[in-house]
mmCIF file of C-alpha atoms in Angstrom:
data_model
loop_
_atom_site.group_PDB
_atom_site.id
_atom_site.type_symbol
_atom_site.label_atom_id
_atom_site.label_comp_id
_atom_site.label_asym_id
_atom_site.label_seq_id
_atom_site.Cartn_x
_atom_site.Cartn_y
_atom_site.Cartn_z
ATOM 1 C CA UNK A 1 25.876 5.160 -12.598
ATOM 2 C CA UNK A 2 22.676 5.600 -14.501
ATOM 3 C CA UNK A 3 19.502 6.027 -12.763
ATOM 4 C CA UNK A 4 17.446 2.467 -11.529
ATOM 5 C CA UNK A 5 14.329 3.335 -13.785
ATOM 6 C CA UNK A 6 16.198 3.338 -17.395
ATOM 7 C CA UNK A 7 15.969 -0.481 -17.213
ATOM 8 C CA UNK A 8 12.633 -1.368 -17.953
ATOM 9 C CA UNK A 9 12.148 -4.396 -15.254
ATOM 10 C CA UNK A 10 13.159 -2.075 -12.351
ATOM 11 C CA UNK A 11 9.511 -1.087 -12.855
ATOM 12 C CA UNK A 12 8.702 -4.306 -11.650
ATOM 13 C CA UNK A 13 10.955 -4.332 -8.609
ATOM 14 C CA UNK A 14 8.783 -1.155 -7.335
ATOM 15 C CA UNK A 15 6.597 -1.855 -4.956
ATOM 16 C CA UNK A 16 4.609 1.897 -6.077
ATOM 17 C CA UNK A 17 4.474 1.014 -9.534
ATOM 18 C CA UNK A 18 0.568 0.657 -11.058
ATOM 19 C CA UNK A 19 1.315 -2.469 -12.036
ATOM 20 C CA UNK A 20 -2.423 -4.106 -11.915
ATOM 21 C CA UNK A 21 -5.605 -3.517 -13.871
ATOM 22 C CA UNK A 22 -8.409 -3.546 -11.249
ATOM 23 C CA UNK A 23 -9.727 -6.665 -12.536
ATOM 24 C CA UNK A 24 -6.311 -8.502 -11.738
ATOM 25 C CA UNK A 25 -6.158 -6.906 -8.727
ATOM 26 C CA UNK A 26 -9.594 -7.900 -7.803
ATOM 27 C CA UNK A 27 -8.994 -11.212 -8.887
ATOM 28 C CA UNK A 28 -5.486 -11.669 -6.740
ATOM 29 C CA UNK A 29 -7.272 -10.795 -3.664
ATOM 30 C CA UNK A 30 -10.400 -12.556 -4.019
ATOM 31 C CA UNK A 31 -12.648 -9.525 -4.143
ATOM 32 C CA UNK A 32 -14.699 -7.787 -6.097
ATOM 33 C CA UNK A 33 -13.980 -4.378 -8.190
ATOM 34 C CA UNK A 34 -16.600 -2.880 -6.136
ATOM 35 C CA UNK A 35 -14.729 -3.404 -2.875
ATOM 36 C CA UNK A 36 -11.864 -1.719 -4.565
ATOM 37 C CA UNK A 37 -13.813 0.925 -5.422
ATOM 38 C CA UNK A 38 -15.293 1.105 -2.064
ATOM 39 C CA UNK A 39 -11.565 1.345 -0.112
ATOM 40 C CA UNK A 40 -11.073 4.240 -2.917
ATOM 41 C CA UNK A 41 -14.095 5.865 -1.414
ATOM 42 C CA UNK A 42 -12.584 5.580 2.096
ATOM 43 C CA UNK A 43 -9.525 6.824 0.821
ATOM 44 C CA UNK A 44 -7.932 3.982 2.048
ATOM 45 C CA UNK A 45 -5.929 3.767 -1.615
ATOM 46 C CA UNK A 46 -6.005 5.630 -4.601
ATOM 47 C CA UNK A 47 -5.162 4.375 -7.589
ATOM 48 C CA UNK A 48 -3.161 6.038 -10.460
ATOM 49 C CA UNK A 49 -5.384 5.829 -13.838
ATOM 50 C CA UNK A 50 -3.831 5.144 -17.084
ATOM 51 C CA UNK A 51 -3.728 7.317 -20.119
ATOM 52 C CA UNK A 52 -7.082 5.978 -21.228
ATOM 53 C CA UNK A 53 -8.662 6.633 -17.482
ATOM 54 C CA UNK A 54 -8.246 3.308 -16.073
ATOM 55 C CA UNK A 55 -7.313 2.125 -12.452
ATOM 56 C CA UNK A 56 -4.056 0.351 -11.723
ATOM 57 C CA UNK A 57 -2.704 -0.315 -8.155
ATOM 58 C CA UNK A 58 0.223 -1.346 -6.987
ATOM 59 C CA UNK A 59 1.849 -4.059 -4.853
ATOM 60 C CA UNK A 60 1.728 -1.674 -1.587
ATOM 61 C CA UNK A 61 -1.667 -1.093 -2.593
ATOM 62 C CA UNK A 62 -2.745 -4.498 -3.070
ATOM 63 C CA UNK A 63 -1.261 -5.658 0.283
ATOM 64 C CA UNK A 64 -3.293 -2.833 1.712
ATOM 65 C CA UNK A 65 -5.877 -4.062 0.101
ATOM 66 C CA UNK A 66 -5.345 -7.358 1.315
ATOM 67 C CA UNK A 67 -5.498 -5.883 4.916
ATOM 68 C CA UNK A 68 -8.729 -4.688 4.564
ATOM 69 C CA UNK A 69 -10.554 -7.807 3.101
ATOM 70 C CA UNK A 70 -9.341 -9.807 6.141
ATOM 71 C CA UNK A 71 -10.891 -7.571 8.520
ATOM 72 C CA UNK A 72 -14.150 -7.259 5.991
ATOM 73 C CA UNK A 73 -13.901 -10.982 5.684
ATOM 74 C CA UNK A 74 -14.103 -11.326 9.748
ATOM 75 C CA UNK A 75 -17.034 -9.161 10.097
ATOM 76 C CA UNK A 76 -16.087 -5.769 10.116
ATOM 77 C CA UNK A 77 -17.824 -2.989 8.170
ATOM 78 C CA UNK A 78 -15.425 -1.258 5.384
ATOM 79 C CA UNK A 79 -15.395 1.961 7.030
ATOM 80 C CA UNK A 80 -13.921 0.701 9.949
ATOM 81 C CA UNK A 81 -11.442 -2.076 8.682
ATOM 82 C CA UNK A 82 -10.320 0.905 6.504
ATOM 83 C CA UNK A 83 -9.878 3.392 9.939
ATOM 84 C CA UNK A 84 -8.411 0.661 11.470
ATOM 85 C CA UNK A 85 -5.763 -0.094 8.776
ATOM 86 C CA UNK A 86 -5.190 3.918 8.802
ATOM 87 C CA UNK A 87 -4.312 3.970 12.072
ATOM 88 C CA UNK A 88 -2.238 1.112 12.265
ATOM 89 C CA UNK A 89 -0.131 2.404 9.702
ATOM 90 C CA UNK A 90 -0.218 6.083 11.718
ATOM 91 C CA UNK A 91 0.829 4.048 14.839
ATOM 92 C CA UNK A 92 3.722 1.885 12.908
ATOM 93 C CA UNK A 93 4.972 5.816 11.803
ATOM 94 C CA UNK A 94 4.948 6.896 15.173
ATOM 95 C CA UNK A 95 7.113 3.881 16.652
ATOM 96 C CA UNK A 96 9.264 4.503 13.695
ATOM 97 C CA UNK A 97 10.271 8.086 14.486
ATOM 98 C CA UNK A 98 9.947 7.200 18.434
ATOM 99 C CA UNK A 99 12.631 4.619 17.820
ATOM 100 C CA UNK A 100 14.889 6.660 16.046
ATOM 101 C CA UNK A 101 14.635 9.899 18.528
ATOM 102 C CA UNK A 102 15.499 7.272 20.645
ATOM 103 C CA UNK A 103 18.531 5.672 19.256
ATOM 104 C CA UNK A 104 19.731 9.116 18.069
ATOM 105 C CA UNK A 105 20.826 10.286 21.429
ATOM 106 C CA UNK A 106 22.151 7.276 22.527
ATOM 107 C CA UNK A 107 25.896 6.444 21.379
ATOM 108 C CA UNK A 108 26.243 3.504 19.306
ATOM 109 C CA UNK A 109 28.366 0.165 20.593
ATOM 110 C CA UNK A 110 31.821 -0.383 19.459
ATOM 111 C CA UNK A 111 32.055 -3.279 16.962
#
């Protein structure tokens, strides 16, 4: 079976792939290239560049993104919606792995 990214729509399917030109991006979420800039700053996301130096972002990143102007949007400064999304993604990992140490000893139910 040949690999998923030969076919050039699979791209498409990725939610990592740099799909979006800051501008679109910026335009999607109602902001401002200077806000994605600014969550770049707070390493919050980085975006790939293209060959000619440009940023593109992803769909992850844009729903990041996304994250962050709704807590900008209710009043709270960038470098905290952007700690706060970082941690909530932290905390998400460590249910993750919590759940899974959990289920791992435990024997699984006969169907």
């Amino acid at each position: 079976m040949p690999p998923r990214s030969t076919r050039p729509d699979d791209k498409f399917d990725d939610d990592d792939y740099p799909a979006y030109t800051m501008g679109r991006a910026a335009e999607m979420l109602g902001a401002t290239p200077a806000f994605l800039r600014a969550l770049g700053e707070h390493r919050l996301i980085t975006p790939l560049r293209s060959e000619g130096g440009h940023r593109r972002y992803s769909r992850y990143q844009l729903r990041i993104a996304g994250r962050a102007r709704e807590l900008v949007d209710a009043g709270t400064p960038i470098e905290a919606a952007c700690r706060i999304i970082i941690l909530e993604d932290q905390l998400e990992e460590a249910q993750r792995i919590n759940e899974e140490l959990r289920g791992h000893g435990q024997p699984k139910p006969s169907a």
